XYZ file of C-alpha atoms in Angstrom:
261
model
C -14.938 13.528 11.184
C -17.510 13.227 8.416
C -19.370 9.924 8.135
C -21.784 8.655 5.522
C -23.948 5.577 5.706
C -22.107 2.664 4.164
C -23.466 -0.418 2.454
C -24.998 -2.831 4.960
C -23.934 -5.952 3.072
C -21.477 -7.668 5.448
C -19.865 -9.857 2.735
C -16.825 -8.979 0.669
C -16.807 -5.284 1.312
C -13.438 -3.657 0.663
C -12.228 -0.578 2.513
C -9.915 1.617 0.441
C -7.884 4.109 2.479
C -6.138 7.242 1.235
C -3.838 9.144 3.572
C -2.801 12.637 2.582
C -1.220 15.891 3.695
C -1.142 19.035 1.548
C -1.954 16.883 -1.488
C -4.062 19.304 -3.503
C -2.043 18.733 -6.679
C -2.674 14.979 -6.888
C -5.485 13.919 -4.540
C -8.325 14.406 -7.002
C -6.794 11.883 -9.419
C -6.680 9.357 -6.586
C -10.283 10.004 -5.549
C -11.588 9.765 -9.113
C -9.743 6.479 -9.678
C -11.374 5.012 -6.567
C -14.871 6.324 -7.264
C -14.638 5.042 -10.854
C -14.168 1.431 -9.761
C -16.928 -0.889 -10.945
C -16.901 -3.067 -7.835
C -20.068 -2.147 -5.895
C -19.061 -2.825 -2.281
C -16.414 -0.166 -1.633
C -16.007 1.812 1.563
C -13.752 4.786 0.860
C -11.870 6.452 3.717
C -9.622 9.517 3.556
C -7.329 10.393 6.459
C -5.851 13.869 6.155
C -3.058 15.093 8.403
C -4.406 18.622 8.819
C -3.702 20.043 5.366
C -3.385 23.777 4.885
C -3.514 23.934 1.099
C -6.580 23.111 -1.013
C -6.758 19.450 0.011
C -9.843 19.808 2.196
C -11.706 21.623 -0.576
C -11.114 18.635 -2.838
C -12.285 16.193 -0.167
C -15.422 18.233 0.456
C -16.120 18.317 -3.292
C -16.601 14.533 -3.129
C -18.198 14.570 0.323
C -21.306 12.673 -0.745
C -19.375 9.731 -2.174
C -16.649 9.352 0.469
C -17.688 7.002 3.262
C -15.564 8.556 6.033
C -13.006 11.313 6.219
C -11.072 13.058 8.939
C -8.565 15.895 9.119
C -6.314 16.270 12.133
C -2.579 16.246 12.936
C -0.960 12.830 13.098
C 2.409 11.284 13.848
C 3.274 10.628 10.234
C 2.278 8.500 7.253
C 2.006 5.185 9.071
C 0.069 6.662 11.991
C -2.438 7.985 9.456
C -2.661 4.549 7.841
C -3.316 2.997 11.236
C -6.125 5.488 11.839
C -7.693 4.497 8.529
C -7.415 0.801 9.325
C -9.130 1.410 12.659
C -12.000 3.197 10.874
C -12.377 0.473 8.231
C -15.322 -1.906 8.415
C -14.628 -3.886 5.233
C -13.358 -7.457 5.258
C -10.538 -6.489 2.892
C -8.369 -3.371 3.189
C -6.374 -1.628 0.466
C -4.188 1.461 0.829
C -4.077 3.928 -2.059
C -1.958 7.005 -1.321
C -2.660 10.516 -2.535
C -0.069 10.411 -5.322
C -1.237 6.975 -6.531
C -4.172 5.927 -8.698
C -5.729 2.792 -10.147
C -4.975 2.505 -13.888
C -8.288 0.854 -14.791
C -11.851 0.839 -13.503
C -11.982 -2.913 -12.909
C -8.899 -3.253 -10.682
C -10.862 -3.762 -7.472
C -13.291 -6.181 -9.162
C -10.387 -8.369 -10.276
C -8.781 -8.210 -6.819
C -12.015 -9.108 -5.054
C -12.622 -12.034 -7.409
C -9.345 -13.484 -6.132
C -10.379 -13.066 -2.499
C -13.767 -14.646 -3.224
C -12.567 -17.628 -5.237
C -9.265 -18.432 -3.523
C -10.113 -17.511 0.104
C -6.788 -15.720 0.475
C -5.443 -13.464 3.228
C -3.030 -11.210 1.327
C -2.805 -10.316 -2.363
C -0.165 -8.247 -4.143
C 0.557 -7.313 -7.733
C 2.727 -5.097 -9.918
C 3.221 -1.329 -9.890
C 4.147 1.305 -12.457
C 6.042 4.449 -11.467
C 4.871 7.357 -13.596
C 6.045 10.894 -14.248
C 4.658 13.467 -11.754
C 3.996 15.930 -14.585
C 2.690 13.351 -17.073
C 0.992 10.397 -15.319
C 0.611 8.594 -18.646
C 4.395 8.320 -18.979
C 5.818 5.205 -17.300
C 9.289 5.655 -15.769
C 9.779 2.350 -13.972
C 7.960 -0.968 -13.778
C 7.991 -2.925 -10.513
C 7.125 -6.495 -11.475
C 6.899 -8.319 -8.161
C 6.705 -11.892 -9.521
C 5.457 -15.012 -7.807
C 5.259 -15.540 -4.074
C 8.123 -17.405 -2.418
C 8.680 -16.723 1.260
C 12.477 -17.018 1.225
C 12.830 -14.329 -1.442
C 12.589 -11.804 1.407
C 16.112 -12.821 2.424
C 17.285 -11.985 -1.100
C 16.127 -8.389 -0.720
C 12.720 -8.988 -2.297
C 9.519 -7.307 -1.257
C 6.254 -6.642 -3.099
C 5.171 -3.050 -3.822
C 3.251 -2.024 -0.731
C 0.614 0.079 -2.576
C -0.526 -3.111 -4.352
C -1.073 -4.995 -1.101
C -4.638 -5.975 -0.217
C -5.045 -7.519 3.218
C -7.906 -9.079 5.147
C -8.776 -6.943 8.136
C -8.416 -9.969 10.394
C -4.695 -10.034 9.498
C -4.281 -6.548 10.972
C -6.292 -7.668 13.990
C -4.140 -10.771 14.479
C -0.687 -9.399 13.611
C -1.054 -5.711 14.403
C -0.896 -2.575 12.302
C 2.133 -0.469 11.304
C 4.931 0.232 13.767
C 5.017 4.038 13.829
C 8.476 4.050 15.438
C 9.730 3.263 11.930
C 9.430 6.352 9.764
C 10.546 4.879 6.420
C 10.277 1.087 6.640
C 7.101 0.361 8.598
C 5.522 -1.166 5.491
C 8.550 -3.464 5.052
C 8.434 -4.494 8.707
C 4.696 -5.212 8.421
C 5.340 -7.483 5.439
C 8.113 -9.336 7.248
C 5.849 -9.747 10.276
C 2.932 -11.074 8.248
C 4.179 -12.511 4.958
C 7.509 -13.908 6.161
C 6.662 -14.823 9.764
C 2.955 -15.548 9.296
C 3.117 -19.148 8.139
C -0.650 -19.591 8.464
C -1.517 -16.934 5.881
C -2.496 -17.649 2.282
C -0.748 -15.216 -0.058
C -1.357 -14.801 -3.787
C 0.445 -12.844 -6.496
C -1.773 -11.279 -9.149
C 0.388 -10.658 -12.275
C -1.240 -7.372 -13.162
C -0.350 -3.695 -12.785
C -2.695 -2.735 -9.974
C -1.426 0.747 -9.112
C 0.302 3.681 -10.806
C 2.463 5.797 -8.496
C 3.968 9.186 -9.187
C 7.703 8.779 -8.774
C 9.542 10.423 -5.882
C 8.903 8.568 -2.607
C 10.232 9.865 0.725
C 12.509 6.895 1.309
C 14.479 7.585 -1.871
C 14.338 11.388 -1.887
C 17.944 11.827 -0.718
C 20.996 9.667 -0.087
C 20.574 10.275 3.641
C 16.971 9.053 3.502
C 18.119 5.944 1.647
C 20.749 5.278 4.344
C 18.152 5.829 7.050
C 15.776 3.458 5.276
C 18.521 0.835 5.064
C 19.054 1.077 8.822
C 15.330 0.728 9.411
C 15.223 -2.269 7.059
C 17.754 -4.011 9.288
C 15.742 -3.036 12.358
C 12.609 -4.492 10.766
C 14.188 -7.943 10.859
C 15.513 -7.430 14.390
C 12.069 -6.457 15.663
C 10.842 -9.837 14.452
C 13.719 -11.686 16.156
C 15.295 -12.688 12.837
C 18.923 -12.324 11.821
C 18.926 -12.306 7.998
C 22.025 -12.829 5.835
C 24.314 -9.787 5.583
C 23.375 -9.323 1.917
C 19.605 -8.983 2.467
C 19.436 -5.222 2.957
C 22.216 -4.686 0.392
C 20.239 -6.470 -2.314
C 16.989 -4.669 -1.503
C 17.917 -1.337 -3.207
C 19.954 -3.147 -5.895
C 16.803 -4.932 -7.056
C 15.377 -1.591 -8.164
C 17.772 -1.505 -11.127
C 15.612 -4.048 -12.943
C 12.632 -1.700 -12.668
C 14.205 0.577 -15.296
C 14.735 -2.236 -17.795
C 11.303 -2.845 -19.264
C 11.243 -1.617 -22.823
């Protein structure tokens, strides 16, 4: 592990975590988007799964401006995220994956203003899916809309890459369940946002993240079926029996993401 001295200011520091594996084609865009943020109190952590392409060369290129990084085998995406959360020392934690990037340099400043002014626990916003070959081309828009707890039962969920969470929420409610390979983020949101009645949650109507299209959960029909089964399990793990239509509506909601022009 490589470690740099972080900022000693204990207030309103945000830890941004990137997990990656053989991400040489896209990782540099992610790193640049983080390092270009105007907010001064950022701790940047990269957790690599033992890449064998040029990923480590890119990380080392930015060695002096990355707070922590590690490279070792892991048990998958969510295990890597958990490792990053354990490393994080910031009060707020954001996850920005290696095929994602922030579309503007003031994204984190705007997010942290909300945490400062409104004393919130979780914030989420909107997400654009972009073309892998042309990141300026928007393919889908995921407009999450305002927070209402019961929308989860209608198949709703916010885009996980736009989620910013106080570290104390992870400490109180736990991190990601690595037994779920495709829906651990969904289960975490049910556990915290749906079941955590004591948490203050805010929707920021702003496109916070751009993601290159082509996630694992939707890569094949079989993956989508597996994700649907894990979605049902996510409710069961939290001792909740949702309506039969909940997990049916969840993928159906994606149709609206193509209707934005």
